[in-house]
């Protein structure tokens, strides 16, 4: 007898879990910098249009595949009668695996900074860059050591993920997100109030609300496209897996709009936190993005902000919740594949895969500061510099695995399974899909073209658009 498949316990649980998978570190430490570079309100407008016309249809597409098949990302294509497209699922699983390897360690760094600001904020303020690299094993004299502190916190972070996943879909993933996502929004609102009430924050607010078209270029559109695309967990095996836990009564179209709206709201609020706060404390030229900005540059902002230590702890707690909700969804998609494909027990599969991903991720953390693992070996005769291991992992997923998986899903639904099949699944809840005609055009032509543009441009320019 076939084992009954897990399902979400409630509509709210699914929405919060799916939104949690979408809301990640990129919403908070990349989006504000991209919005600043792209002309403030102009970037926000472009980003919103991309989410509506590409993000929502792509999310509906993957959720439809998942619910129609009631299977993991590889099994979905088998269940729908198109085994030839199983390669899309394998790429999705591999991409999720590699992302989790390094994402779990970055989550560990965030956890370390929560404790760091609680116990030794003066040390962070005194030498932000030195504090960050000492965590990663770099010594002041230029030598390197095994970064035991960073590895310990990464192990704790991964253990938290494992504990939640072992408890199952409803009792683990759903229950955590019912607490984690409201906590994340509460932290966002507290930080937003603090940011906009700082003396001098008005200039940052005006910048974010104004539309400066002079800063908008084709690269700006690509940046917004990449940010939206990667932010929504598209092409990562997550949405098909989460869709497979949906009941037939759920409205995929409506839920997709809600989830994309929540993800966008988090990114926009983060922009209205970071940009005004940096304007008020460091100056407009100091707005940045990425891990270096979040771990190093913002230390000076918190140092100058009244009550900065408290708000630093809240900020890194915000990052921690964002990292956890995203990492949980990645691990769940891999565990779902292992338990269904190879009939592994959930507990054993979770512990095994989390251990392997943590160990591989150790190379990522070590490669940040330890020169031998960074791949900085230059062949003087041929002028070749080998890429860092950490760069390779991000290159492999962001520029190849994720867009290829998403493109495969679009081609499958647009030209093989057909948009009519996805539309029928979307309407299975009993509500007519009013945008069916627009959806057909978007999934068959517009979305594949946009994904191919991301893929080609990121490879051609050597920059990651996510």
Short mmCIF file of C-alpha atoms in Angstrom, two decimals:
data_model
loop_
_atom_site.label_atom_id
_atom_site.label_comp_id
_atom_site.label_asym_id
_atom_site.label_seq_id
_atom_site.Cartn_x
_atom_site.Cartn_y
_atom_site.Cartn_z
CA UNK A 1 0.00 0.00 0.00
CA UNK A 2 1.35 3.43 -0.97
CA UNK A 3 2.21 5.56 2.02
CA UNK A 4 -0.02 8.60 2.48
CA UNK A 5 1.81 11.74 1.44
CA UNK A 6 2.40 14.54 3.95
CA UNK A 7 0.28 17.68 3.57
CA UNK A 8 0.25 21.16 4.99
CA UNK A 9 -1.97 21.42 8.05
CA UNK A 10 -3.45 24.76 7.01
CA UNK A 11 -3.47 27.37 4.27
CA UNK A 12 -1.67 29.83 6.56
CA UNK A 13 1.01 27.27 7.30
CA UNK A 14 1.72 26.74 3.60
CA UNK A 15 1.80 30.47 2.82
CA UNK A 16 4.19 31.22 5.70
CA UNK A 17 6.42 28.27 4.81
CA UNK A 18 6.54 29.19 1.12
CA UNK A 19 7.13 32.86 1.95
CA UNK A 20 9.84 31.76 4.37
CA UNK A 21 11.57 29.83 1.62
CA UNK A 22 11.51 32.95 -0.57
CA UNK A 23 12.59 35.41 2.12
CA UNK A 24 16.32 34.93 2.52
CA UNK A 25 19.53 36.81 3.14
CA UNK A 26 19.41 38.35 -0.32
CA UNK A 27 16.21 40.24 0.54
CA UNK A 28 17.96 42.00 3.40
CA UNK A 29 21.60 42.45 2.50
CA UNK A 30 21.44 42.62 -1.31
CA UNK A 31 18.15 44.29 -2.20
CA UNK A 32 18.81 47.65 -0.42
CA UNK A 33 22.14 48.07 -2.20
CA UNK A 34 20.66 47.18 -5.58
CA UNK A 35 17.77 49.59 -5.03
CA UNK A 36 20.24 52.36 -4.14
CA UNK A 37 22.35 51.71 -7.23
CA UNK A 38 19.28 51.49 -9.47
CA UNK A 39 17.80 54.88 -8.70
CA UNK A 40 15.70 54.19 -5.59
CA UNK A 41 12.05 54.31 -6.57
CA UNK A 42 12.89 53.52 -10.21
CA UNK A 43 14.42 50.20 -9.19
CA UNK A 44 11.46 49.45 -6.90
CA UNK A 45 9.03 50.03 -9.77
CA UNK A 46 10.99 47.83 -12.18
CA UNK A 47 11.34 45.12 -9.55
CA UNK A 48 7.62 45.15 -8.78
CA UNK A 49 6.69 44.77 -12.46
CA UNK A 50 9.11 41.85 -12.85
CA UNK A 51 7.66 40.09 -9.80
CA UNK A 52 4.10 40.49 -11.12
CA UNK A 53 4.75 39.44 -14.73
CA UNK A 54 7.49 36.85 -14.18
CA UNK A 55 7.77 35.90 -10.51
CA UNK A 56 4.11 35.06 -9.96
CA UNK A 57 3.70 32.98 -13.18
CA UNK A 58 6.90 31.04 -12.50
CA UNK A 59 5.77 30.32 -8.95
CA UNK A 60 2.36 29.13 -10.18
CA UNK A 61 4.12 26.92 -12.72
CA UNK A 62 6.27 25.10 -10.18
CA UNK A 63 3.49 24.79 -7.61
CA UNK A 64 1.21 23.33 -10.31
CA UNK A 65 3.79 20.68 -11.24
CA UNK A 66 4.18 19.76 -7.59
CA UNK A 67 0.50 19.49 -6.74
CA UNK A 68 -0.45 17.70 -9.94
CA UNK A 69 2.24 15.06 -9.40
CA UNK A 70 2.15 14.81 -5.59
CA UNK A 71 5.84 13.91 -5.78
CA UNK A 72 9.34 15.27 -5.23
CA UNK A 73 11.01 17.28 -7.98
CA UNK A 74 12.47 14.24 -9.79
CA UNK A 75 9.45 12.00 -9.29
CA UNK A 76 7.13 14.77 -10.48
CA UNK A 77 8.14 14.39 -14.12
CA UNK A 78 7.78 10.59 -13.88
CA UNK A 79 4.31 10.91 -12.35
CA UNK A 80 3.22 13.33 -15.07
CA UNK A 81 4.31 10.87 -17.75
CA UNK A 82 7.41 12.64 -19.05
CA UNK A 83 10.45 10.79 -17.71
CA UNK A 84 12.64 12.51 -20.29
CA UNK A 85 12.39 15.71 -18.24
CA UNK A 86 13.62 14.09 -15.03
CA UNK A 87 16.97 15.81 -15.70
CA UNK A 88 15.31 19.07 -14.64
CA UNK A 89 14.57 17.54 -11.25
CA UNK A 90 18.08 16.15 -10.85
CA UNK A 91 19.55 19.60 -11.56
CA UNK A 92 17.15 21.11 -9.03
CA UNK A 93 18.17 18.62 -6.33
CA UNK A 94 21.87 19.09 -7.07
CA UNK A 95 21.49 22.87 -7.00
CA UNK A 96 19.63 22.77 -3.68
CA UNK A 97 22.31 20.47 -2.25
CA UNK A 98 25.21 22.73 -3.22
CA UNK A 99 23.40 25.90 -2.09
CA UNK A 100 22.73 24.36 1.32
CA UNK A 101 26.39 23.40 1.69
CA UNK A 102 27.48 27.04 1.80
CA UNK A 103 24.22 28.72 2.86
CA UNK A 104 24.23 26.76 6.11
CA UNK A 105 27.70 28.10 6.91
CA UNK A 106 26.73 31.68 6.16
CA UNK A 107 23.78 31.10 8.50
CA UNK A 108 26.34 30.02 11.09
CA UNK A 109 28.23 33.29 10.64
CA UNK A 110 24.99 35.20 11.25
CA UNK A 111 24.37 33.19 14.42
CA UNK A 112 27.92 33.98 15.55
CA UNK A 113 27.27 37.70 15.11
CA UNK A 114 24.09 37.50 17.20
CA UNK A 115 26.21 36.17 20.06
CA UNK A 116 29.04 38.54 19.16
CA UNK A 117 26.94 41.67 19.59
CA UNK A 118 25.47 40.26 22.80
CA UNK A 119 28.83 39.54 24.41
CA UNK A 120 31.62 41.50 22.72
CA UNK A 121 30.24 44.40 20.69
CA UNK A 122 33.27 46.68 21.50
CA UNK A 123 35.57 44.18 19.78
CA UNK A 124 33.42 44.27 16.64
CA UNK A 125 33.32 48.07 16.68
CA UNK A 126 37.09 48.35 17.17
CA UNK A 127 38.03 46.35 14.07
CA UNK A 128 35.04 45.17 12.02
CA UNK A 129 37.08 43.68 9.17
CA UNK A 130 39.59 42.06 11.51
CA UNK A 131 36.80 40.58 13.66
CA UNK A 132 35.12 39.07 10.62
CA UNK A 133 38.26 37.49 9.22
CA UNK A 134 39.46 36.28 12.62
CA UNK A 135 36.18 34.35 12.83
CA UNK A 136 37.15 32.76 9.51
CA UNK A 137 40.63 31.78 10.69
CA UNK A 138 42.78 34.67 9.48
CA UNK A 139 45.40 35.98 11.94
CA UNK A 140 46.75 39.51 12.16
CA UNK A 141 50.24 38.34 11.11
CA UNK A 142 48.92 36.98 7.82
CA UNK A 143 48.84 33.33 8.83
CA UNK A 144 45.70 31.23 8.80
CA UNK A 145 44.22 28.58 11.05
CA UNK A 146 41.20 26.31 11.09
CA UNK A 147 38.19 28.57 11.79
CA UNK A 148 36.81 26.53 14.68
CA UNK A 149 34.47 29.30 15.86
CA UNK A 150 32.78 29.70 12.48
CA UNK A 151 32.54 25.93 12.02
CA UNK A 152 31.01 25.47 15.47
CA UNK A 153 28.25 27.99 14.82
CA UNK A 154 27.62 26.53 11.36
CA UNK A 155 27.20 23.12 12.99
CA UNK A 156 24.68 24.59 15.45
CA UNK A 157 22.80 26.27 12.61
CA UNK A 158 22.65 23.04 10.60
CA UNK A 159 21.57 21.10 13.69
CA UNK A 160 18.63 23.51 14.14
CA UNK A 161 17.58 22.78 10.56
CA UNK A 162 17.86 19.03 11.11
CA UNK A 163 15.75 19.09 14.28
CA UNK A 164 12.97 20.98 12.51
CA UNK A 165 13.03 18.78 9.37
CA UNK A 166 13.01 15.52 11.37
CA UNK A 167 9.71 16.55 12.97
CA UNK A 168 8.04 16.47 9.54
CA UNK A 169 6.15 18.83 7.26
CA UNK A 170 3.28 19.86 9.53
CA UNK A 171 4.89 19.48 12.97
CA UNK A 172 8.32 20.74 11.92
CA UNK A 173 8.51 22.96 8.83
CA UNK A 174 5.01 24.44 9.10
CA UNK A 175 5.08 24.94 12.88
CA UNK A 176 8.47 26.69 12.79
CA UNK A 177 7.40 29.08 10.03
CA UNK A 178 4.23 29.95 11.93
CA UNK A 179 6.54 31.34 14.60
CA UNK A 180 9.56 32.36 12.54
CA UNK A 181 7.82 34.44 9.89
CA UNK A 182 5.75 36.58 12.30
CA UNK A 183 8.93 37.09 14.35
CA UNK A 184 10.75 38.17 11.20
CA UNK A 185 8.08 40.74 10.34
CA UNK A 186 8.04 42.02 13.93
CA UNK A 187 11.82 42.55 13.82
CA UNK A 188 11.45 44.29 10.45
CA UNK A 189 8.89 46.74 11.85
CA UNK A 190 10.99 47.52 14.94
CA UNK A 191 14.07 48.19 12.82
CA UNK A 192 12.03 50.23 10.33
CA UNK A 193 10.75 52.53 13.09
CA UNK A 194 14.30 52.96 14.42
CA UNK A 195 15.74 53.66 10.96
CA UNK A 196 13.22 56.28 9.83
CA UNK A 197 13.40 58.14 13.16
CA UNK A 198 17.18 58.58 13.07
CA UNK A 199 18.28 62.22 12.61
CA UNK A 200 19.26 62.62 8.97
CA UNK A 201 17.30 59.63 7.68
CA UNK A 202 14.97 61.89 5.70
CA UNK A 203 17.42 62.11 2.82
CA UNK A 204 17.52 58.33 2.53
CA UNK A 205 13.74 58.12 2.61
CA UNK A 206 13.45 60.74 -0.13
CA UNK A 207 15.96 58.83 -2.23
CA UNK A 208 14.06 55.55 -1.90
CA UNK A 209 10.76 57.25 -2.78
CA UNK A 210 12.08 59.32 -5.68
CA UNK A 211 12.50 58.00 -9.20
CA UNK A 212 15.90 58.71 -10.70
CA UNK A 213 15.74 57.40 -14.28
CA UNK A 214 19.28 58.63 -14.97
CA UNK A 215 20.61 55.69 -12.93
CA UNK A 216 18.54 53.13 -14.81
CA UNK A 217 20.28 51.10 -17.50
CA UNK A 218 19.95 47.68 -19.08
CA UNK A 219 22.17 46.36 -16.28
CA UNK A 220 19.70 47.79 -13.75
CA UNK A 221 16.87 45.81 -15.34
CA UNK A 222 19.04 42.68 -15.33
CA UNK A 223 19.89 43.29 -11.69
CA UNK A 224 16.20 43.61 -10.77
CA UNK A 225 15.39 40.55 -12.89
CA UNK A 226 18.06 38.46 -11.19
CA UNK A 227 17.11 39.71 -7.71
CA UNK A 228 13.44 38.85 -8.22
CA UNK A 229 14.20 35.55 -9.90
CA UNK A 230 16.51 34.18 -7.23
CA UNK A 231 14.63 35.73 -4.31
CA UNK A 232 11.45 33.75 -4.98
CA UNK A 233 13.08 30.28 -4.68
CA UNK A 234 12.45 29.53 -8.35
CA UNK A 235 14.52 26.71 -9.87
CA UNK A 236 15.65 25.32 -6.50
CA UNK A 237 13.46 22.21 -6.08
CA UNK A 238 11.60 24.00 -3.28
CA UNK A 239 8.33 25.13 -4.87
CA UNK A 240 7.64 21.82 -6.61
CA UNK A 241 8.24 20.03 -3.29
CA UNK A 242 6.08 22.47 -1.33
CA UNK A 243 3.40 22.33 -4.03
CA UNK A 244 3.30 18.54 -3.70
CA UNK A 245 2.12 18.97 -0.08
CA UNK A 246 -0.82 21.17 -1.16
CA UNK A 247 -4.41 19.97 -1.03
CA UNK A 248 -6.53 20.23 -4.16
CA UNK A 249 -8.74 22.84 -2.47
CA UNK A 250 -5.96 25.44 -2.26
CA UNK A 251 -6.01 28.34 -4.73
CA UNK A 252 -2.55 28.27 -6.34
CA UNK A 253 -3.06 31.55 -8.21
CA UNK A 254 -4.16 33.54 -5.17
CA UNK A 255 -1.52 32.00 -2.91
CA UNK A 256 1.24 32.76 -5.42
CA UNK A 257 0.30 36.44 -5.41
CA UNK A 258 0.27 36.46 -1.59
CA UNK A 259 3.66 34.71 -1.28
CA UNK A 260 5.32 36.94 -3.88
CA UNK A 261 3.76 39.96 -2.20
CA UNK A 262 5.16 38.96 1.21
CA UNK A 263 8.61 38.35 -0.22
CA UNK A 264 8.59 41.71 -2.00
CA UNK A 265 7.33 43.47 1.11
CA UNK A 266 10.26 42.12 3.15
CA UNK A 267 12.76 43.29 0.52
CA UNK A 268 11.20 46.75 0.26
CA UNK A 269 11.04 47.22 4.04
CA UNK A 270 14.68 46.13 4.27
CA UNK A 271 15.51 48.82 1.73
CA UNK A 272 13.70 51.42 3.83
CA UNK A 273 15.66 50.25 6.87
CA UNK A 274 19.18 50.03 5.50
CA UNK A 275 19.34 52.99 3.09
CA UNK A 276 17.95 55.68 5.46
CA UNK A 277 20.01 54.29 8.38
CA UNK A 278 23.23 54.35 6.36
CA UNK A 279 22.46 57.84 5.05
CA UNK A 280 21.94 59.04 8.63
CA UNK A 281 25.04 57.46 10.17
CA UNK A 282 27.68 56.83 7.50
CA UNK A 283 26.68 58.93 4.49
CA UNK A 284 25.05 58.09 1.19
CA UNK A 285 28.28 56.85 -0.42
CA UNK A 286 28.52 53.98 2.08
CA UNK A 287 25.46 51.99 0.97
CA UNK A 288 26.61 48.54 -0.14
CA UNK A 289 25.35 45.01 -0.53
CA UNK A 290 26.29 41.44 0.28
CA UNK A 291 27.98 39.70 3.16
CA UNK A 292 30.92 42.12 3.38
CA UNK A 293 28.52 45.03 3.79
CA UNK A 294 26.36 43.22 6.35
CA UNK A 295 29.18 41.85 8.48
CA UNK A 296 31.73 44.67 8.21
CA UNK A 297 30.34 48.00 7.01
CA UNK A 298 27.19 47.97 9.13
CA UNK A 299 29.28 47.61 12.32
CA UNK A 300 30.21 51.29 12.01
CA UNK A 301 26.56 52.18 11.51
CA UNK A 302 25.49 50.38 14.68
CA UNK A 303 28.37 52.00 16.57
CA UNK A 304 27.12 55.47 15.68
CA UNK A 305 23.43 54.72 16.16
CA UNK A 306 21.87 55.49 19.57
CA UNK A 307 21.12 52.09 21.13
CA UNK A 308 23.10 50.55 18.31
CA UNK A 309 24.07 47.39 20.16
CA UNK A 310 20.44 46.46 20.80
CA UNK A 311 19.48 47.12 17.20
CA UNK A 312 22.51 45.19 15.96
CA UNK A 313 21.28 42.13 17.84
CA UNK A 314 17.79 42.61 16.37
CA UNK A 315 19.23 43.05 12.87
CA UNK A 316 21.23 39.82 13.02
CA UNK A 317 18.27 38.00 14.56
CA UNK A 318 16.35 39.18 11.49
CA UNK A 319 19.06 37.76 9.25
CA UNK A 320 19.05 34.55 11.27
CA UNK A 321 15.31 33.99 10.81
CA UNK A 322 15.65 34.75 7.08
CA UNK A 323 18.53 32.27 6.77
CA UNK A 324 16.71 29.57 8.75
CA UNK A 325 13.43 29.76 6.85
CA UNK A 326 15.25 29.53 3.51
CA UNK A 327 17.66 26.78 4.57
CA UNK A 328 14.84 24.67 6.01
CA UNK A 329 13.06 24.71 2.65
CA UNK A 330 16.23 23.65 0.83
CA UNK A 331 16.88 20.76 3.20
CA UNK A 332 13.22 19.68 3.08
CA UNK A 333 13.29 19.45 -0.72
CA UNK A 334 16.38 17.22 -0.59
CA UNK A 335 15.00 15.03 2.21
CA UNK A 336 11.68 14.63 0.35
CA UNK A 337 13.62 13.39 -2.69
CA UNK A 338 15.70 10.91 -0.65
CA UNK A 339 12.77 9.49 1.32
CA UNK A 340 10.62 8.97 -1.77
CA UNK A 341 13.25 7.97 -4.31
CA UNK A 342 15.26 5.61 -2.10
CA UNK A 343 12.71 4.85 0.66
CA UNK A 344 14.98 6.24 3.36
CA UNK A 345 13.56 7.06 6.78
CA UNK A 346 13.10 10.80 7.32
CA UNK A 347 15.28 10.91 10.42
CA UNK A 348 18.18 9.00 8.87
CA UNK A 349 17.97 10.92 5.60
CA UNK A 350 17.94 14.26 7.41
CA UNK A 351 20.87 13.49 9.70
CA UNK A 352 22.89 11.94 6.89
CA UNK A 353 22.40 14.67 4.29
CA UNK A 354 22.82 17.50 6.82
CA UNK A 355 26.11 15.99 7.99
CA UNK A 356 27.44 15.64 4.45
CA UNK A 357 26.38 19.18 3.49
CA UNK A 358 27.94 20.61 6.64
CA UNK A 359 31.25 18.85 5.96
CA UNK A 360 31.39 20.04 2.35
CA UNK A 361 30.47 23.53 3.53
CA UNK A 362 33.49 23.50 5.85
CA UNK A 363 35.62 23.90 2.72
CA UNK A 364 33.58 26.98 1.82
CA UNK A 365 34.21 28.60 5.21
CA UNK A 366 37.89 27.65 5.24
CA UNK A 367 38.37 28.98 1.72
CA UNK A 368 37.31 32.47 2.79
CA UNK A 369 40.54 33.10 4.67
CA UNK A 370 42.84 30.08 4.30
CA UNK A 371 45.00 30.77 1.24
CA UNK A 372 45.73 27.13 0.31
CA UNK A 373 42.01 26.41 -0.06
CA UNK A 374 41.24 29.66 -1.87
CA UNK A 375 42.77 28.41 -5.08
CA UNK A 376 45.11 31.37 -5.40
CA UNK A 377 47.71 29.44 -7.33
CA UNK A 378 49.01 31.44 -10.27
CA UNK A 379 50.67 29.73 -13.21
CA UNK A 380 53.17 32.45 -14.09
CA UNK A 381 53.99 30.91 -17.44
CA UNK A 382 50.41 30.93 -18.67
CA UNK A 383 49.01 33.73 -16.48
CA UNK A 384 46.25 31.50 -15.10
CA UNK A 385 44.63 32.10 -11.71
CA UNK A 386 42.49 29.23 -10.48
CA UNK A 387 39.14 30.24 -8.96
CA UNK A 388 38.45 30.03 -5.25
CA UNK A 389 36.47 27.04 -4.05
CA UNK A 390 33.88 29.35 -2.49
CA UNK A 391 33.50 31.28 -5.74
CA UNK A 392 33.07 28.04 -7.66
CA UNK A 393 30.17 26.87 -5.46
CA UNK A 394 28.23 30.11 -5.96
CA UNK A 395 29.11 30.19 -9.66
CA UNK A 396 27.88 26.61 -10.08
CA UNK A 397 24.47 27.30 -8.52
CA UNK A 398 23.67 30.94 -9.27
CA UNK A 399 24.82 31.03 -12.88
CA UNK A 400 24.11 27.48 -14.00
CA UNK A 401 21.98 25.15 -11.88
CA UNK A 402 19.17 27.50 -10.83
CA UNK A 403 18.46 29.17 -14.20
CA UNK A 404 18.77 25.86 -16.08
CA UNK A 405 16.29 24.16 -13.73
CA UNK A 406 13.83 27.06 -14.00
CA UNK A 407 14.21 27.13 -17.78
CA UNK A 408 13.54 23.39 -17.91
CA UNK A 409 10.33 23.85 -15.90
CA UNK A 410 9.14 26.60 -18.27
CA UNK A 411 9.88 24.53 -21.37
CA UNK A 412 8.16 21.53 -19.81
CA UNK A 413 4.97 23.41 -18.92
CA UNK A 414 4.98 25.71 -21.93
CA UNK A 415 5.67 23.15 -24.64
CA UNK A 416 5.40 19.57 -23.32
CA UNK A 417 2.89 19.26 -20.48
CA UNK A 418 1.19 22.34 -22.00
CA UNK A 419 -0.10 25.49 -20.24
CA UNK A 420 -3.63 24.05 -20.36
CA UNK A 421 -2.57 21.28 -17.95
CA UNK A 422 -1.11 23.81 -15.52
CA UNK A 423 -4.21 26.01 -15.84
CA UNK A 424 -6.45 23.00 -15.15
CA UNK A 425 -4.43 22.30 -11.99
CA UNK A 426 -4.63 25.95 -10.94
CA UNK A 427 -8.43 25.87 -11.40
CA UNK A 428 -8.84 22.57 -9.54
CA UNK A 429 -9.81 24.53 -6.42
CA UNK A 430 -13.03 25.53 -8.21
CA UNK A 431 -12.09 29.14 -9.01
CA UNK A 432 -11.64 30.23 -12.62
CA UNK A 433 -8.14 31.47 -13.45
CA UNK A 434 -8.88 34.88 -14.97
CA UNK A 435 -5.37 35.46 -16.27
CA UNK A 436 -5.10 32.17 -18.17
CA UNK A 437 -4.49 33.86 -21.54
CA UNK A 438 -1.70 36.07 -20.20
CA UNK A 439 -0.22 33.10 -18.34
CA UNK A 440 0.08 31.07 -21.57
CA UNK A 441 2.10 33.81 -23.24
CA UNK A 442 4.31 34.41 -20.20
CA UNK A 443 5.17 30.76 -19.54
CA UNK A 444 5.73 29.87 -23.21
CA UNK A 445 7.65 32.90 -24.42
CA UNK A 446 8.41 35.70 -21.94
CA UNK A 447 9.69 33.69 -18.96
CA UNK A 448 12.01 31.41 -20.99
CA UNK A 449 13.45 34.45 -22.77
CA UNK A 450 14.04 36.25 -19.47
CA UNK A 451 15.71 33.18 -17.93
CA UNK A 452 17.94 32.69 -20.97
CA UNK A 453 18.91 36.37 -20.73
CA UNK A 454 19.94 35.89 -17.09
CA UNK A 455 21.86 32.75 -17.98
CA UNK A 456 23.71 34.24 -20.95
CA UNK A 457 24.47 37.61 -19.37
CA UNK A 458 25.73 36.17 -16.07
CA UNK A 459 28.04 33.80 -17.94
CA UNK A 460 29.17 36.42 -20.47
CA UNK A 461 29.84 39.22 -17.99
CA UNK A 462 31.27 37.04 -15.24
CA UNK A 463 28.97 38.61 -12.65
CA UNK A 464 26.31 36.96 -10.51
CA UNK A 465 22.96 38.61 -11.01
CA UNK A 466 21.40 37.16 -7.86
#
